[in-house]
Amino acid sequence: MTNTTPSPREQLSRQLAEAVAEALRVDLARQDNALLVVSGGSTPVPFFEALATCELPWERVQVTLADERWVPEDAVDSNARLVRAHLLQGPAALATFVPLTTDNPTPEQGAEAVAERINGLAWPASVVILGMGGDGHTASLFPDSRELELALTTGAATVAVRTPSQPQPRITLSADRLHQAHRHLLHITGGDKRAVLARALSGDDVRELPIRAFLACPLATYWAP
Ligand code: 6PG
């Protein structure tokens, strides 16, 4: 007899998928299209797979990313690859996916091209789902980085990120764009992150813990060890 009890992360992913599907249904009852902004990394994979099984008019759902690494879409650490492999499957393959991957010669030119590409989506997003790294980063807004200041203050939709803490450049949606949503959901896993989240909730400067920039939003937090 195999153990079929879902893990806390699997239970959380199912719970989050049902909440996101319901939010999309509510918005699709009053508008033609609904935009879902998702984050990358490893946490979202079971959530993507759970959401892909939800009943939705997927042809009216738009999906884009909160950030992307400066890698080709078939690279193992591409967030676009993650979305295509785990979310855009079955009926969910009908969704309109707008990746942040570009073949521009520099991340800066790529960020400009991506901004134009995503500006035509159904903003404000129905849901923005943000993860958090152990250093308190979210999307590609990294602590004490040169680009963090720009990403927190610019009116542009995207910012190119070249930070020494990361192996490759990235493109991230700016704080201004990530704030343009009806709902913000935090999806965080890892016992080590609980203390970081508690620190972010109780104080500390946004430059030390960029996730703080989004804690004032109407927010639900989905956390599992
Ligand atoms: C990315 C994500 C990033 C992620 C955190 C947490 O591209 O990596 O957008 O902000 O949410 O790094 O990642 P995990 O949940 O996989 O630890």
CSV table of C-alpha atoms and ligand atoms in Angstrom, one decimal:
chain,number,residue,atom,x,y,z
A,1,MET,CA,0.0,0.0,0.0
A,2,THR,CA,1.7,3.2,-1.1
A,3,ASN,CA,1.4,6.3,1.1
A,4,THR,CA,-1.1,8.5,-0.8
A,5,THR,CA,-1.2,11.3,1.8
A,6,PRO,CA,-0.2,14.5,0.0
A,7,SER,CA,2.7,16.3,1.5
A,8,PRO,CA,2.2,19.8,3.1
A,9,ARG,CA,3.6,21.4,-0.1
A,10,GLU,CA,1.3,19.4,-2.3
A,11,GLN,CA,-1.7,20.3,-0.1
A,12,LEU,CA,-0.6,23.9,-0.2
A,13,SER,CA,-0.2,23.8,-4.0
A,14,ARG,CA,-3.7,22.4,-4.4
A,15,GLN,CA,-5.2,25.0,-2.1
A,16,LEU,CA,-3.3,27.8,-3.9
A,17,ALA,CA,-4.4,26.5,-7.3
A,18,GLU,CA,-8.1,26.5,-6.3
A,19,ALA,CA,-7.8,30.0,-4.9
A,20,VAL,CA,-6.1,31.3,-8.1
A,21,ALA,CA,-8.7,29.5,-10.3
A,22,GLU,CA,-11.5,31.1,-8.4
A,23,ALA,CA,-10.0,34.5,-8.6
A,24,LEU,CA,-9.6,34.1,-12.4
A,25,ARG,CA,-13.3,33.0,-12.7
A,26,VAL,CA,-14.5,36.0,-10.7
A,27,ASP,CA,-12.6,38.4,-13.0
A,28,LEU,CA,-13.5,36.5,-16.2
A,29,ALA,CA,-17.2,37.0,-15.2
A,30,ARG,CA,-16.7,40.7,-15.7
A,31,GLN,CA,-13.9,41.1,-18.3
A,32,ASP,CA,-12.9,39.4,-21.5
A,33,ASN,CA,-9.4,38.3,-20.4
A,34,ALA,CA,-7.7,37.7,-17.0
A,35,LEU,CA,-4.0,38.0,-16.4
A,36,LEU,CA,-2.0,35.7,-14.1
A,37,VAL,CA,1.6,36.7,-13.2
A,38,VAL,CA,3.6,33.8,-11.9
A,39,SER,CA,7.1,33.5,-10.4
A,40,GLY,CA,9.7,30.9,-11.2
A,41,GLY,CA,12.1,28.8,-9.1
A,42,SER,CA,11.3,25.4,-7.8
A,43,THR,CA,8.3,26.1,-5.4
A,44,PRO,CA,5.7,26.8,-8.1
A,45,VAL,CA,6.0,23.4,-9.9
A,46,PRO,CA,3.4,21.4,-8.0
A,47,PHE,CA,1.2,24.6,-8.0
A,48,PHE,CA,1.5,24.8,-11.8
A,49,GLU,CA,0.5,21.2,-12.2
A,50,ALA,CA,-2.5,21.6,-9.8
A,51,LEU,CA,-3.7,24.8,-11.6
A,52,ALA,CA,-3.4,23.1,-15.0
A,53,THR,CA,-6.1,20.6,-13.9
A,54,CYS,CA,-8.6,23.4,-12.9
A,55,GLU,CA,-11.7,24.0,-14.9
A,56,LEU,CA,-11.3,27.5,-16.6
A,57,PRO,CA,-12.0,29.2,-19.9
A,58,TRP,CA,-8.3,28.9,-20.5
A,59,GLU,CA,-8.5,30.6,-23.9
A,60,ARG,CA,-9.3,33.8,-22.0
A,61,VAL,CA,-6.5,33.5,-19.5
A,62,GLN,CA,-3.2,35.3,-20.1
A,63,VAL,CA,0.0,34.2,-18.3
A,64,THR,CA,3.3,36.1,-17.9
A,65,LEU,CA,6.2,35.9,-15.5
A,66,ALA,CA,7.4,38.2,-12.7
A,67,ASP,CA,10.9,37.7,-13.8
A,68,GLU,CA,13.2,35.6,-16.0
A,69,ARG,CA,16.8,34.6,-16.2
A,70,TRP,CA,18.8,35.8,-19.2
A,71,VAL,CA,18.9,32.2,-20.7
A,72,PRO,CA,17.3,30.5,-23.7
A,73,GLU,CA,13.9,29.1,-23.2
A,74,ASP,CA,15.2,25.5,-23.4
A,75,ALA,CA,17.7,26.1,-20.6
A,76,VAL,CA,17.2,24.1,-17.4
A,77,ASP,CA,16.8,27.3,-15.3
A,78,SER,CA,14.4,29.1,-17.7
A,79,ASN,CA,11.2,30.1,-16.0
A,80,ALA,CA,9.4,30.1,-19.3
A,81,ARG,CA,10.5,26.4,-19.7
A,82,LEU,CA,9.0,25.7,-16.3
A,83,VAL,CA,5.7,27.3,-17.2
A,84,ARG,CA,5.4,25.5,-20.5
A,85,ALA,CA,6.4,22.2,-19.0
A,86,HIS,CA,4.2,22.2,-15.9
A,87,LEU,CA,1.4,24.8,-16.3
A,88,LEU,CA,0.6,25.0,-20.1
A,89,GLN,CA,-0.5,21.4,-20.3
A,90,GLY,CA,-3.9,19.9,-21.2
A,91,PRO,CA,-6.7,22.4,-21.4
A,92,ALA,CA,-4.3,25.0,-19.9
A,93,ALA,CA,-2.3,25.0,-23.1
A,94,LEU,CA,-5.0,27.2,-24.5
A,95,ALA,CA,-3.9,30.1,-22.3
A,96,THR,CA,-1.9,33.0,-23.9
A,97,PHE,CA,1.6,32.8,-22.5
A,98,VAL,CA,3.9,35.8,-22.8
A,99,PRO,CA,7.4,34.9,-21.8
A,100,LEU,CA,10.1,37.4,-20.8
A,101,THR,CA,12.7,35.7,-22.9
A,102,THR,CA,14.2,37.8,-25.7
A,103,ASP,CA,17.0,37.5,-28.2
A,104,ASN,CA,18.1,41.1,-27.8
A,105,PRO,CA,21.9,41.5,-27.6
A,106,THR,CA,21.7,42.9,-24.0
A,107,PRO,CA,19.4,42.4,-21.0
A,108,GLU,CA,18.8,46.2,-21.0
A,109,GLN,CA,17.5,46.1,-24.6
A,110,GLY,CA,15.6,42.9,-23.7
A,111,ALA,CA,13.9,44.6,-20.8
A,112,GLU,CA,12.7,47.4,-23.1
A,113,ALA,CA,11.4,44.8,-25.7
A,114,VAL,CA,9.6,42.8,-23.0
A,115,ALA,CA,8.0,45.9,-21.5
A,116,GLU,CA,6.4,46.7,-24.9
A,117,ARG,CA,5.3,43.0,-25.2
A,118,ILE,CA,3.6,42.8,-21.8
A,119,ASN,CA,2.0,46.3,-21.8
A,120,GLY,CA,-0.8,45.0,-24.0
A,121,LEU,CA,-1.9,42.4,-21.5
A,122,ALA,CA,-5.0,42.6,-19.3
A,123,TRP,CA,-3.5,44.8,-16.5
A,124,PRO,CA,-4.3,45.1,-13.6
A,125,ALA,CA,-3.5,41.4,-13.3
A,126,SER,CA,-6.1,39.2,-11.6
A,127,VAL,CA,-3.4,37.7,-9.5
A,128,VAL,CA,0.4,38.2,-9.0
A,129,ILE,CA,2.0,35.3,-7.3
A,130,LEU,CA,5.4,36.1,-5.7
A,131,GLY,CA,7.9,33.7,-4.2
A,132,MET,CA,10.7,34.7,-1.8
A,133,GLY,CA,14.3,33.6,-1.6
A,134,GLY,CA,16.1,33.0,1.6
A,135,ASP,CA,17.6,36.5,1.4
A,136,GLY,CA,14.2,38.1,1.2
A,137,HIS,CA,14.3,38.7,-2.6
A,138,THR,CA,11.2,38.4,-4.7
A,139,ALA,CA,10.9,38.3,-8.5
A,140,SER,CA,14.5,39.4,-9.3
A,141,LEU,CA,14.4,42.3,-6.8
A,142,PHE,CA,17.6,41.4,-4.8
A,143,PRO,CA,18.7,43.0,-1.5
A,144,ASP,CA,21.1,45.9,-1.7
A,145,SER,CA,21.4,45.6,-5.5
A,146,ARG,CA,22.0,48.6,-7.7
A,147,GLU,CA,18.9,47.7,-9.7
A,148,LEU,CA,16.7,47.3,-6.7
A,149,GLU,CA,16.5,51.1,-6.2
A,150,LEU,CA,15.6,51.5,-9.9
A,151,ALA,CA,13.0,48.6,-9.8
A,152,LEU,CA,11.4,50.2,-6.7
A,153,THR,CA,11.1,53.7,-8.2
A,154,THR,CA,10.7,53.4,-12.0
A,155,GLY,CA,7.4,53.7,-13.8
A,156,ALA,CA,8.8,51.4,-16.5
A,157,ALA,CA,7.3,47.9,-16.6
A,158,THR,CA,10.6,46.0,-16.5
A,159,VAL,CA,14.2,46.4,-15.3
A,160,ALA,CA,17.3,44.5,-16.4
A,161,VAL,CA,19.2,43.1,-13.4
A,162,ARG,CA,22.9,42.3,-13.3
A,163,THR,CA,23.7,41.5,-9.7
A,164,PRO,CA,26.9,39.8,-8.5
A,165,SER,CA,24.8,37.4,-6.4
A,166,GLN,CA,23.3,35.8,-9.5
A,167,PRO,CA,25.1,33.6,-12.1
A,168,GLN,CA,23.4,35.4,-15.0
A,169,PRO,CA,21.6,38.6,-15.7
A,170,ARG,CA,17.8,38.7,-15.3
A,171,ILE,CA,14.8,40.7,-16.4
A,172,THR,CA,12.3,41.5,-13.7
A,173,LEU,CA,9.0,43.3,-13.6
A,174,SER,CA,9.3,46.5,-11.7
A,175,ALA,CA,7.6,47.0,-8.4
A,176,ASP,CA,5.3,49.5,-10.1
A,177,ARG,CA,4.1,46.8,-12.5
A,178,LEU,CA,3.9,44.1,-9.9
A,179,HIS,CA,1.7,46.3,-7.8
A,180,GLN,CA,-0.8,46.5,-10.7
A,181,ALA,CA,-2.9,43.6,-9.6
A,182,HIS,CA,-6.3,42.9,-7.9
A,183,ARG,CA,-4.7,40.2,-5.7
A,184,HIS,CA,-1.1,39.4,-4.5
A,185,LEU,CA,-0.3,36.0,-3.2
A,186,LEU,CA,2.9,34.9,-1.6
A,187,HIS,CA,3.9,31.3,-2.3
A,188,ILE,CA,6.8,30.4,-0.1
A,189,THR,CA,8.2,27.0,0.9
A,190,GLY,CA,11.1,26.1,3.2
A,191,GLY,CA,11.4,26.1,6.9
A,192,ASP,CA,14.4,28.4,6.6
A,193,LYS,CA,12.2,31.2,5.1
A,194,ARG,CA,9.8,31.4,7.9
A,195,ALA,CA,12.2,33.5,10.0
A,196,VAL,CA,13.0,35.7,7.0
A,197,LEU,CA,9.3,36.3,6.4
A,198,ALA,CA,8.7,37.1,10.1
A,199,ARG,CA,11.5,39.6,9.9
A,200,ALA,CA,10.0,41.1,6.7
A,201,LEU,CA,6.6,41.3,8.4
A,202,SER,CA,7.9,42.9,11.6
A,203,GLY,CA,10.3,45.5,10.2
A,204,ASP,CA,13.6,45.8,8.3
A,205,ASP,CA,14.3,48.0,5.4
A,206,VAL,CA,12.9,47.1,2.0
A,207,ARG,CA,16.5,47.3,0.6
A,208,GLU,CA,17.5,44.5,3.0
A,209,LEU,CA,14.3,42.5,2.4
A,210,PRO,CA,12.7,43.5,-1.0
A,211,ILE,CA,9.7,41.3,-0.3
A,212,ARG,CA,8.6,44.0,2.1
A,213,ALA,CA,7.7,46.2,-0.9
A,214,PHE,CA,4.7,43.9,-1.4
A,215,LEU,CA,3.6,43.2,2.2
A,216,ALA,CA,1.3,46.2,2.3
A,217,CYS,CA,-0.7,44.9,-0.6
A,218,PRO,CA,-3.9,43.0,0.2
A,219,LEU,CA,-2.1,39.7,0.4
A,220,ALA,CA,-2.6,36.1,1.2
A,221,THR,CA,0.5,34.1,2.2
A,222,TYR,CA,0.8,30.4,1.4
A,223,TRP,CA,3.7,28.9,3.3
A,224,ALA,CA,4.7,25.3,3.9
A,225,PRO,CA,7.9,23.9,5.5
B,1,6PG,C1,13.0,33.1,-9.8
B,1,6PG,C2,11.8,33.6,-8.9
B,1,6PG,C3,12.3,34.0,-7.6
B,1,6PG,C4,11.8,32.9,-6.6
B,1,6PG,C5,12.6,32.8,-5.4
B,1,6PG,C6,12.2,31.6,-4.5
B,1,6PG,O1,13.0,33.4,-11.0
B,1,6PG,O2,13.8,32.4,-9.2
B,1,6PG,O3,11.0,34.4,-9.5
B,1,6PG,O4,12.0,35.2,-7.1
B,1,6PG,O5,10.4,33.2,-6.4
B,1,6PG,O6,13.9,32.7,-5.8
B,1,6PG,O7,12.4,30.5,-5.3
B,1,6PG,P1,12.0,29.0,-4.6
B,1,6PG,O8,10.6,29.2,-4.1
B,1,6PG,O9,12.2,28.0,-5.7
B,1,6PG,O10,13.0,28.9,-3.4
